[in-house]
Amino acid sequence: MYDVDDLHGLRAVVADAVAVGSAEARWRAVAAVDPALIERLIHGGAVTSEADDGSGPTVLATGTGASPGVGTGVVCLTAEDVLDAVDRDDDALLVCHETSPADEIGMRMAAGILTARGGVASHAAVVARGWGIPAVVGVAGMVVGADHVVLGGVRVAAGDMVSVDGGSGEVLGGAVEVVGAAGIDEVPELDVLLDWADEVRGERVVVRANADRADDATRARAFGAEGIGLCRTEHLFLGDRLPLVRAFLLAGSADEEVESLAALGAVQREDLTGVLAAMAPLPVTVRLLDAPLHEFLGDDAPPEWREHNPMLGTRGIRLAVLREGLYRMQVRALLGAMDDAEAAGAHAHAAVMLPLVSTAAELALVRGWVLDEIGSWGPAEPPAVGTMIETPRAALLAGEMAAHADFFSFGTNDLTQMVFGLSRDDVEQRMMGPYLERGLLPADPFTHLDPGAVAPLVAAATRAGRMARPDLEVGVCGEHGGDPASIRLLVEAGVDSVSCSPFRVPVARLAVAQALIELDG
């Protein structure tokens, strides 16, 4: 729960530094404030204690707090139910086994999200954090029925009121009181402190946002983001656009594929124009499509597209190799969007990122296609072309990768998953709790970057990449980029930028500055 004394302490620290008026005093103030305070100011907490008469919220179950804040609403078991509840002016809580891109139109409208499956790097968690929606995931024993959900052995009917606390991971019966969400705008001292943090950072380590839409980009800028480090193009193919992706993937002929790509390209260009214009003149790194096929095809997948391990299947650059037209179309859409933004008076800067690369050969092949499209278009400022480092092989052979990349961006969610051999969607529900209780892991590696193997791998790959290409820019776009403990390890590894969900940008601004102060001694 939010502690008001922390806010008083913040105000006192800032006032003292202002009174002294020196750079050293400002740095001391930056170093003194716990970054967790910023998160509490933005999201607040829930009152969970019972009243004297025994009434009050009851904790029904506990899962993994995946996106901070408190959400209260009527239980809705599908995204469509969420939209119906919103139409009735009801606050809605999306409750389901797990989420997929098809659910995102309802997720955006929900007051909170609750899933039986998943962890802090699952689809539900990442999307919820990006939009600032409270979420609890990986609730053990949670059963979703046709018209109800079972939480902690209690049957809760669809339409009943339930609350989630995305900080504590608690699921509560009924509505709860939210306290302490002052908001950055209501605490001018925090704005002053963050400006001092930016002064400490200078241009040494940039803080960017993971944002996919124009409104996300606008919000990220308001939080102080210095660009977009990850624009996930698959998140632009939602709602009424999801059938366009399916039409491409399931095209039965070359003509059908060309037709579906043209339709996809038109909407992609429109959406990217909005993102570029909202962030201009700051840079936007556009990741070409990377989504496990089951998230788009679902039950419609024909046998040849079904996979037992879709997170390790035909994703990212692998799909592009099989269907060459896909990434070519996306690059043309981006170049067209840059022109459209420029025509509207916004000087757009963009970069192209190729995901899930394992070999230098596949990177060189697909980078060649991208450069072909850029060369044919002839933009005044050609986008840089880089890659995500998210497979252990790519990290271990970073020197080879750097020969074909203008920049690296570490996707630490997938890198952690593959280094540990753990499913980021499954591990929280059963295994993580017992492992942490027994001391078999010092912390959840999907929450805090693993210092034993993953962080050293990032550092080694950064060094190897720069040995091969001294001007190589290195960033991080996994959710660890918004976690203070992880940021310290990443700054030590020598990254040039971190990118995180918009609502975590203020936390990252302070945490990066503190890491630099610590490194400077």
Coordinates of C-alpha atoms in Angstrom, one line a residue:
M1 CA 0.0 0.0 0.0
Y2 CA 1.1 3.6 -0.7
D3 CA 3.0 5.2 2.2
V4 CA 2.3 8.9 2.4
D5 CA 5.6 9.4 4.3
D6 CA 7.5 8.6 1.1
L7 CA 5.8 11.5 -0.7
H8 CA 6.8 13.8 2.2
G9 CA 10.3 12.5 2.0
L10 CA 10.5 13.1 -1.7
R11 CA 9.4 16.7 -1.2
A12 CA 11.9 17.3 1.5
V13 CA 14.8 15.8 -0.5
V14 CA 13.9 18.0 -3.5
A15 CA 13.5 21.1 -1.4
D16 CA 16.9 20.6 0.3
A17 CA 18.6 20.2 -3.1
V18 CA 17.0 23.3 -4.4
A19 CA 18.1 25.2 -1.4
V20 CA 21.7 24.1 -1.8
G21 CA 21.6 24.7 -5.5
S22 CA 24.6 22.6 -6.6
A23 CA 24.8 19.8 -9.1
E24 CA 26.2 17.6 -6.3
A25 CA 23.0 18.2 -4.3
R26 CA 20.8 17.4 -7.2
W27 CA 22.7 14.1 -7.8
R28 CA 22.4 13.2 -4.1
A29 CA 18.6 13.8 -4.4
V30 CA 18.4 11.6 -7.5
A31 CA 20.3 8.8 -5.7
A32 CA 18.1 9.0 -2.6
V33 CA 14.7 8.3 -4.0
D34 CA 13.4 4.7 -4.4
P35 CA 12.2 4.2 -8.0
A36 CA 9.3 2.1 -6.6
L37 CA 7.8 5.4 -5.2
I38 CA 7.2 6.6 -8.8
E39 CA 5.2 3.4 -9.6
R40 CA 3.2 3.9 -6.4
L41 CA 2.4 7.5 -7.3
I42 CA 1.2 6.5 -10.7
H43 CA -0.8 3.5 -9.8
G44 CA -1.7 3.6 -6.1
G45 CA -2.7 0.5 -4.1
A46 CA -5.8 -1.2 -2.7
V47 CA -7.2 -1.1 0.8
T48 CA -7.5 -4.8 1.6
S49 CA -8.1 -4.9 5.4
E50 CA -11.5 -5.9 6.7
A51 CA -13.7 -3.4 8.5
D52 CA -14.6 -3.9 12.2
D53 CA -17.9 -5.5 11.3
G54 CA -16.2 -8.2 9.3
S55 CA -17.2 -6.7 6.0
G56 CA -14.8 -5.5 3.3
P57 CA -12.9 -7.1 0.5
T58 CA -11.9 -10.8 0.8
V59 CA -8.8 -12.2 -0.9
L60 CA -10.1 -15.0 -3.1
A61 CA -6.8 -16.0 -4.7
T62 CA -3.3 -14.9 -5.4
G63 CA -1.4 -14.9 -8.7
T64 CA 1.5 -13.0 -10.2
G65 CA 1.2 -9.2 -10.1
A66 CA 1.9 -8.5 -13.8
S67 CA 0.9 -4.9 -14.2
P68 CA 0.6 -2.5 -11.2
G69 CA -2.5 -0.8 -10.1
V70 CA -6.0 -1.8 -8.9
G71 CA -8.8 -2.7 -11.3
T72 CA -12.4 -3.4 -10.3
G73 CA -15.2 -4.5 -12.5
V74 CA -17.8 -7.1 -13.4
V75 CA -16.5 -10.5 -14.4
C76 CA -16.4 -10.8 -18.2
L77 CA -15.3 -14.1 -19.7
T78 CA -14.6 -12.9 -23.2
A79 CA -13.4 -9.7 -24.9
E80 CA -16.9 -9.4 -26.4
D81 CA -18.4 -9.5 -23.0
V82 CA -16.1 -6.6 -22.0
L83 CA -17.3 -4.5 -24.9
D84 CA -20.9 -5.3 -23.9
A85 CA -20.3 -4.2 -20.3
V86 CA -18.6 -1.0 -21.4
D87 CA -21.7 -0.3 -23.6
R88 CA -23.8 -0.6 -20.4
D89 CA -21.4 1.9 -18.7
D90 CA -20.1 -0.9 -16.4
D91 CA -16.5 -1.3 -15.4
A92 CA -15.3 -4.6 -16.8
L93 CA -12.7 -7.2 -15.6
L94 CA -11.5 -9.5 -18.4
V95 CA -11.2 -13.0 -16.8
C96 CA -9.9 -15.8 -19.0
H97 CA -7.5 -18.8 -19.2
E98 CA -5.0 -16.7 -21.2
T99 CA -5.2 -13.8 -23.8
S100 CA -4.2 -13.5 -27.4
P101 CA -4.0 -10.7 -30.0
A102 CA -7.7 -11.4 -30.8
D103 CA -8.6 -10.3 -27.3
E104 CA -6.8 -6.9 -27.4
I105 CA -9.7 -4.8 -28.4
G106 CA -11.5 -5.9 -25.2
M107 CA -8.3 -5.8 -23.1
R108 CA -7.9 -2.1 -24.0
M109 CA -11.4 -1.4 -22.7
A110 CA -11.1 -3.4 -19.5
A111 CA -10.5 -2.0 -16.0
G112 CA -8.4 -5.0 -15.2
I113 CA -7.2 -8.4 -16.5
L114 CA -7.1 -11.7 -14.7
T115 CA -5.7 -14.9 -16.3
A116 CA -5.2 -18.5 -15.1
R117 CA -2.1 -18.9 -17.2
G118 CA 0.9 -16.8 -17.9
G119 CA 3.7 -14.9 -16.2
V120 CA 5.2 -11.4 -16.2
A121 CA 6.4 -11.8 -19.8
S122 CA 3.2 -13.4 -21.1
H123 CA 0.9 -11.7 -23.7
A124 CA -1.6 -10.5 -21.1
A125 CA 1.2 -9.0 -18.9
V126 CA 3.1 -7.2 -21.6
V127 CA 0.0 -5.7 -23.2
A128 CA -1.5 -4.7 -19.9
R129 CA 1.7 -2.9 -18.8
G130 CA 1.9 -1.1 -22.1
W131 CA -1.6 0.3 -21.6
G132 CA -1.4 0.8 -17.8
I133 CA -4.1 -1.7 -17.1
P134 CA -3.9 -3.6 -13.8
A135 CA -3.3 -7.3 -14.3
V136 CA -2.9 -10.5 -12.3
V137 CA -1.8 -13.6 -14.2
G138 CA -0.9 -17.2 -13.5
V139 CA -3.5 -17.8 -10.7
A140 CA -3.0 -21.5 -9.6
G141 CA -6.3 -23.4 -9.4
M142 CA -8.3 -20.9 -11.3
V143 CA -10.9 -22.5 -13.4
V144 CA -12.8 -20.7 -16.2
G145 CA -16.3 -22.1 -17.0
A146 CA -18.9 -21.1 -19.5
D147 CA -20.7 -18.6 -17.1
H148 CA -18.4 -18.5 -14.1
V149 CA -14.9 -18.6 -12.7
V150 CA -13.6 -20.6 -9.7
L151 CA -11.1 -18.6 -7.6
G152 CA -9.7 -20.2 -4.5
G153 CA -12.5 -22.8 -4.5
V154 CA -15.1 -20.0 -4.6
R155 CA -17.5 -19.9 -7.6
V156 CA -17.9 -16.4 -9.0
A157 CA -20.6 -15.9 -11.6
A158 CA -20.1 -13.8 -14.7
G159 CA -21.3 -10.3 -13.9
D160 CA -20.2 -10.4 -10.3
M161 CA -17.9 -7.7 -9.0
V162 CA -14.2 -8.7 -8.6
S163 CA -11.0 -6.7 -8.1
V164 CA -7.3 -7.3 -9.0
D165 CA -4.3 -5.7 -7.4
G166 CA -1.6 -5.9 -10.0
G167 CA 1.1 -5.0 -7.5
S168 CA 0.4 -7.6 -4.8
G169 CA -1.1 -10.2 -7.2
E170 CA -4.2 -10.5 -5.0
V171 CA -7.7 -11.2 -6.4
L172 CA -10.4 -9.7 -4.2
G173 CA -14.1 -10.3 -4.1
G174 CA -16.2 -7.1 -4.6
A175 CA -15.0 -3.5 -5.2
V176 CA -12.1 -2.0 -3.3
E177 CA -10.9 1.4 -2.4
V178 CA -7.8 2.7 -4.3
V179 CA -5.5 4.9 -2.4
G180 CA -2.3 6.8 -3.1
A181 CA -2.5 7.3 -6.8
A182 CA -1.4 10.9 -6.8
G183 CA -0.1 11.0 -10.4
I184 CA 3.0 12.7 -11.7
D185 CA 1.2 15.9 -12.6
E186 CA 0.0 16.3 -9.0
V187 CA 3.5 16.0 -7.6
P188 CA 5.6 18.8 -9.1
E189 CA 8.6 17.7 -7.0
L190 CA 8.7 14.4 -8.9
D191 CA 8.9 16.3 -12.2
V192 CA 11.8 18.3 -10.9
L193 CA 13.5 15.1 -9.7
L194 CA 13.1 13.4 -13.1
D195 CA 14.5 16.4 -14.8
W196 CA 17.6 16.1 -12.6
A197 CA 17.8 12.4 -13.5
D198 CA 17.8 13.3 -17.1
E199 CA 20.6 15.8 -16.4
V200 CA 22.6 12.9 -14.9
R201 CA 21.9 10.6 -17.9
G202 CA 22.7 13.2 -20.5
E203 CA 23.1 11.3 -23.8
R204 CA 24.9 8.3 -22.2
V205 CA 21.9 6.0 -21.8
V206 CA 18.6 6.9 -23.6
V207 CA 15.2 5.9 -22.3
R208 CA 12.7 4.9 -24.9
A209 CA 9.2 3.3 -24.9
N210 CA 7.7 0.1 -26.2
A211 CA 4.6 1.5 -28.0
D212 CA 2.6 0.3 -30.9
R213 CA -0.1 3.0 -31.6
A214 CA -0.2 6.7 -31.9
D215 CA -2.0 7.2 -28.6
D216 CA 0.6 4.9 -26.9
A217 CA 3.4 7.1 -28.4
T218 CA 1.7 10.3 -27.2
R219 CA 1.4 8.8 -23.7
A220 CA 5.0 7.7 -23.8
R221 CA 6.2 11.2 -24.7
A222 CA 4.2 12.6 -21.8
F223 CA 6.1 10.3 -19.5
G224 CA 9.4 11.5 -20.9
A225 CA 10.3 8.8 -23.5
E226 CA 13.1 9.8 -25.9
G227 CA 11.7 7.7 -28.8
I228 CA 10.2 4.3 -29.4
G229 CA 12.6 1.4 -29.0
L230 CA 10.0 -1.2 -30.0
C231 CA 7.0 -0.8 -32.1
R232 CA 5.5 -4.3 -32.4
T233 CA 3.8 -4.4 -35.8
E234 CA 1.8 -7.5 -35.0
H235 CA -0.1 -5.5 -32.4
L236 CA -1.3 -3.3 -35.3
F237 CA -3.1 -6.3 -36.9
L238 CA -5.9 -6.5 -34.3
G239 CA -9.7 -6.3 -34.3
D240 CA -11.1 -6.1 -37.8
R241 CA -7.5 -6.4 -39.1
L242 CA -6.9 -9.8 -37.7
P243 CA -8.7 -11.5 -40.7
L244 CA -6.3 -9.7 -43.0
V245 CA -3.3 -11.5 -41.4
R246 CA -5.2 -14.8 -41.5
A247 CA -5.9 -14.3 -45.2
F248 CA -2.2 -13.9 -45.9
L249 CA -1.1 -16.8 -43.8
L250 CA -3.8 -19.1 -45.3
A251 CA -3.5 -17.8 -48.9
G252 CA -4.0 -20.7 -51.3
S253 CA -2.4 -19.1 -54.3
A254 CA 0.1 -16.4 -55.3
D255 CA -2.8 -14.1 -56.4
E256 CA -4.5 -14.5 -53.0
E257 CA -1.2 -13.7 -51.2
V258 CA -0.6 -10.6 -53.3
E259 CA -4.1 -9.4 -52.6
S260 CA -3.9 -10.0 -48.9
L261 CA -0.4 -8.3 -48.7
A262 CA -1.8 -5.2 -50.4
A263 CA -4.6 -5.0 -47.9
L264 CA -2.2 -5.5 -45.0
G265 CA 0.2 -2.9 -46.4
A266 CA -2.5 -0.2 -46.6
V267 CA -3.5 -0.5 -43.0
Q268 CA 0.1 -0.9 -41.8
R269 CA 1.0 2.3 -43.6
E270 CA -1.9 4.2 -42.0
D271 CA -1.1 3.0 -38.5
L272 CA 2.6 3.6 -38.8
T273 CA 2.0 7.1 -40.0
G274 CA 0.2 7.9 -36.8
V275 CA 3.0 6.4 -34.7
L276 CA 5.7 8.3 -36.5
A277 CA 3.9 11.6 -36.5
A278 CA 3.1 11.3 -32.7
M279 CA 6.8 10.6 -31.9
A280 CA 8.5 12.9 -34.5
P281 CA 11.2 14.0 -34.6
L282 CA 12.2 11.4 -32.1
P283 CA 13.2 7.9 -33.5
V284 CA 10.9 5.0 -33.9
T285 CA 12.3 1.4 -34.2
V286 CA 9.8 -0.7 -36.0
R287 CA 10.0 -4.5 -35.4
L288 CA 8.8 -6.5 -38.4
L289 CA 6.1 -9.0 -37.6
D290 CA 7.0 -11.5 -34.8
A291 CA 4.2 -13.5 -33.4
P292 CA 3.7 -17.2 -32.7
L293 CA 1.3 -18.4 -35.4
H294 CA -1.2 -19.8 -32.9
E295 CA -1.9 -16.2 -31.6
F296 CA -3.2 -15.3 -35.1
L297 CA -4.6 -18.5 -36.4
G298 CA -6.0 -20.1 -33.3
D299 CA -8.3 -22.9 -34.1
D300 CA -8.4 -21.9 -37.7
A301 CA -4.8 -23.2 -38.3
P302 CA -4.6 -26.0 -40.9
P303 CA -2.5 -29.0 -40.0
E304 CA 0.6 -27.7 -41.8
W305 CA 0.6 -24.5 -39.6
R306 CA 0.0 -26.2 -36.2
E307 CA 3.0 -26.4 -33.9
H308 CA 3.6 -28.1 -30.5
N309 CA 6.0 -25.4 -29.4
P310 CA 4.8 -22.2 -31.1
M311 CA 7.0 -19.9 -29.1
L312 CA 9.9 -21.8 -30.6
G313 CA 8.3 -22.2 -34.0
T314 CA 7.7 -20.3 -37.2
R315 CA 8.1 -16.8 -35.7
G316 CA 9.8 -13.7 -36.7
I317 CA 12.4 -13.9 -39.4
R318 CA 11.6 -17.6 -39.9
L319 CA 8.2 -16.8 -41.3
A320 CA 9.7 -14.1 -43.5
V321 CA 12.1 -16.6 -45.0
L322 CA 9.2 -18.9 -45.8
R323 CA 7.0 -16.0 -47.1
E324 CA 9.3 -13.4 -48.6
G325 CA 6.6 -10.9 -49.4
L326 CA 5.7 -10.3 -45.8
Y327 CA 8.7 -8.2 -44.7
R328 CA 9.0 -6.5 -48.1
M329 CA 5.5 -5.3 -47.7
Q330 CA 6.1 -4.0 -44.2
V331 CA 9.2 -2.1 -45.2
R332 CA 7.3 -0.5 -48.1
A333 CA 4.5 0.4 -45.6
L334 CA 7.0 2.0 -43.3
L335 CA 8.7 4.0 -46.0
G336 CA 5.3 5.2 -47.2
A337 CA 4.3 6.1 -43.7
M338 CA 7.5 8.2 -43.4
D339 CA 6.5 10.1 -46.5
D340 CA 3.0 10.6 -45.3
A341 CA 4.2 11.9 -41.9
E342 CA 6.6 14.2 -43.6
A343 CA 3.9 15.5 -45.9
A344 CA 1.8 16.3 -42.8
G345 CA 4.7 18.3 -41.3
A346 CA 6.2 15.7 -39.0
H347 CA 9.9 14.9 -39.6
A348 CA 9.9 11.2 -38.9
H349 CA 12.9 9.1 -38.0
A350 CA 12.6 5.3 -38.2
A351 CA 14.7 2.1 -38.0
V352 CA 13.8 -1.5 -39.0
M353 CA 14.4 -4.3 -36.6
L354 CA 14.5 -8.0 -37.7
P355 CA 13.3 -10.4 -34.9
L356 CA 14.2 -13.9 -33.7
V357 CA 17.4 -14.3 -35.6
S358 CA 19.7 -17.3 -35.0
T359 CA 22.2 -17.2 -37.9
A360 CA 24.2 -14.6 -39.6
A361 CA 23.1 -16.1 -42.9
E362 CA 19.4 -15.6 -42.4
L363 CA 20.0 -12.1 -41.1
A364 CA 22.1 -11.3 -44.2
L365 CA 19.4 -12.7 -46.5
V366 CA 16.5 -10.8 -45.0
R367 CA 18.5 -7.6 -44.4
G368 CA 19.2 -7.8 -48.2
W369 CA 15.5 -7.8 -49.0
V370 CA 14.9 -4.8 -46.7
L371 CA 17.8 -2.9 -48.2
D372 CA 16.4 -3.7 -51.7
E373 CA 13.1 -2.1 -50.8
I374 CA 14.8 0.9 -49.2
G375 CA 17.0 1.4 -52.3
S376 CA 14.0 1.1 -54.6
W377 CA 12.0 3.7 -52.6
G378 CA 14.9 6.1 -52.2
P379 CA 14.1 7.9 -49.0
A380 CA 16.0 11.0 -48.1
E381 CA 17.0 9.4 -44.7
P382 CA 17.2 5.7 -45.1
P383 CA 16.2 3.8 -42.0
A384 CA 18.9 1.9 -40.1
V385 CA 18.4 -1.9 -40.3
G386 CA 19.3 -3.9 -37.1
T387 CA 18.2 -7.0 -35.3
M388 CA 16.9 -8.3 -32.0
I389 CA 19.3 -10.4 -30.0
E390 CA 16.9 -12.9 -28.3
T391 CA 18.3 -16.3 -29.1
P392 CA 21.4 -17.6 -27.2
R393 CA 23.0 -18.5 -30.5
A394 CA 22.7 -14.9 -31.8
A395 CA 24.2 -13.6 -28.5
L396 CA 27.1 -16.1 -28.6
L397 CA 27.9 -15.2 -32.2
A398 CA 27.2 -11.5 -31.8
G399 CA 30.4 -10.6 -33.8
E400 CA 29.0 -12.4 -36.8
M401 CA 25.6 -10.8 -36.4
A402 CA 27.1 -7.3 -36.1
A403 CA 28.5 -7.6 -39.7
H404 CA 24.9 -7.4 -40.9
A405 CA 23.3 -5.1 -38.4
D406 CA 23.3 -1.3 -37.8
F407 CA 22.2 -1.9 -34.2
F408 CA 21.3 -4.6 -31.7
S409 CA 18.3 -4.6 -29.4
F410 CA 18.2 -7.3 -26.8
G411 CA 14.8 -9.0 -26.4
T412 CA 15.4 -10.2 -22.9
N413 CA 12.0 -11.8 -22.4
D414 CA 12.8 -14.4 -25.1
L415 CA 16.5 -14.5 -24.3
T416 CA 15.6 -15.4 -20.6
Q417 CA 13.1 -18.0 -21.8
M418 CA 15.6 -19.8 -24.0
V419 CA 18.6 -19.5 -21.7
F420 CA 16.7 -21.1 -18.8
G421 CA 14.6 -23.4 -21.0
L422 CA 11.5 -22.1 -19.2
S423 CA 8.2 -21.2 -20.8
R424 CA 7.4 -17.6 -19.9
D425 CA 3.7 -18.4 -20.2
D426 CA 3.7 -21.4 -17.9
V427 CA 6.4 -21.1 -15.3
E428 CA 4.7 -18.6 -13.0
Q429 CA 1.6 -20.7 -12.4
R430 CA 3.3 -23.9 -10.9
M431 CA 7.0 -23.7 -10.6
M432 CA 8.2 -20.2 -9.7
G433 CA 6.6 -20.0 -6.3
P434 CA 8.2 -23.3 -5.0
Y435 CA 11.5 -22.5 -6.6
L436 CA 11.7 -19.1 -4.9
E437 CA 10.5 -20.5 -1.5
R438 CA 13.3 -23.2 -1.7
G439 CA 15.9 -20.7 -2.7
L440 CA 16.5 -22.5 -6.0
L441 CA 16.3 -19.1 -7.7
P442 CA 17.2 -15.8 -6.2
A443 CA 14.4 -14.0 -8.0
D444 CA 12.0 -14.5 -10.9
P445 CA 14.3 -14.1 -13.9
F446 CA 11.4 -12.8 -16.0
T447 CA 11.0 -9.9 -13.5
H448 CA 14.6 -9.2 -12.6
L449 CA 17.3 -9.9 -15.2
D450 CA 19.3 -13.0 -14.3
P451 CA 22.8 -11.9 -13.1
G452 CA 24.2 -15.4 -13.4
A453 CA 23.9 -16.0 -17.1
V454 CA 21.6 -13.7 -19.0
A455 CA 23.1 -10.4 -17.9
P456 CA 26.7 -11.7 -18.6
L457 CA 25.5 -12.9 -22.0
V458 CA 24.1 -9.4 -22.8
A459 CA 27.4 -7.9 -21.7
A460 CA 29.5 -10.3 -23.7
A461 CA 27.4 -10.0 -26.8
T462 CA 27.6 -6.2 -26.5
R463 CA 31.4 -6.3 -26.4
A464 CA 31.7 -8.8 -29.2
G465 CA 29.3 -6.8 -31.4
R466 CA 31.3 -3.6 -30.9
M467 CA 34.6 -5.3 -31.5
A468 CA 33.2 -6.2 -34.9
R469 CA 31.5 -2.9 -35.5
P470 CA 32.7 -0.1 -33.2
D471 CA 29.7 2.2 -34.1
L472 CA 27.1 -0.5 -33.2
E473 CA 24.3 1.0 -31.1
V474 CA 23.0 -1.4 -28.4
G475 CA 19.7 -1.2 -26.7
V476 CA 17.3 -3.4 -24.7
C477 CA 13.6 -3.7 -25.5
G478 CA 12.5 -6.5 -23.1
E479 CA 10.4 -5.6 -20.1
H480 CA 13.6 -5.8 -18.0
G481 CA 14.2 -2.3 -19.4
G482 CA 11.8 -0.9 -16.9
D483 CA 13.0 -2.8 -13.9
P484 CA 15.5 -0.9 -11.7
A485 CA 17.5 -3.9 -10.6
S486 CA 17.8 -5.1 -14.2
I487 CA 18.6 -1.6 -15.4
R488 CA 21.7 -1.5 -13.1
L489 CA 23.0 -4.7 -14.8
L490 CA 22.2 -3.4 -18.3
V491 CA 24.0 -0.1 -17.7
E492 CA 27.0 -2.1 -16.4
A493 CA 26.8 -4.1 -19.6
G494 CA 27.3 -0.9 -21.6
V495 CA 23.9 -0.5 -23.4
D496 CA 23.1 2.8 -25.1
S497 CA 19.4 2.6 -24.4
V498 CA 16.6 0.9 -22.6
S499 CA 13.0 0.7 -23.7
C500 CA 10.0 -0.3 -21.6
S501 CA 6.3 0.2 -21.4
P502 CA 5.1 3.8 -21.4
F503 CA 4.0 3.7 -17.7
R504 CA 7.4 2.5 -16.7
V505 CA 9.4 5.3 -18.5
P506 CA 9.6 7.6 -15.4
V507 CA 10.8 4.6 -13.3
A508 CA 13.5 3.9 -16.0
R509 CA 14.6 7.5 -16.2
L510 CA 15.3 7.6 -12.5
A511 CA 16.8 4.0 -12.3
V512 CA 19.2 4.7 -15.2
A513 CA 20.5 7.9 -13.6
Q514 CA 21.0 6.0 -10.3
A515 CA 22.9 3.2 -12.1
L516 CA 25.2 5.8 -13.7
I517 CA 25.8 7.6 -10.4
E518 CA 26.8 4.2 -8.9
L519 CA 29.1 3.4 -11.8
D520 CA 30.7 6.9 -11.6
G521 CA 31.5 6.2 -8.0

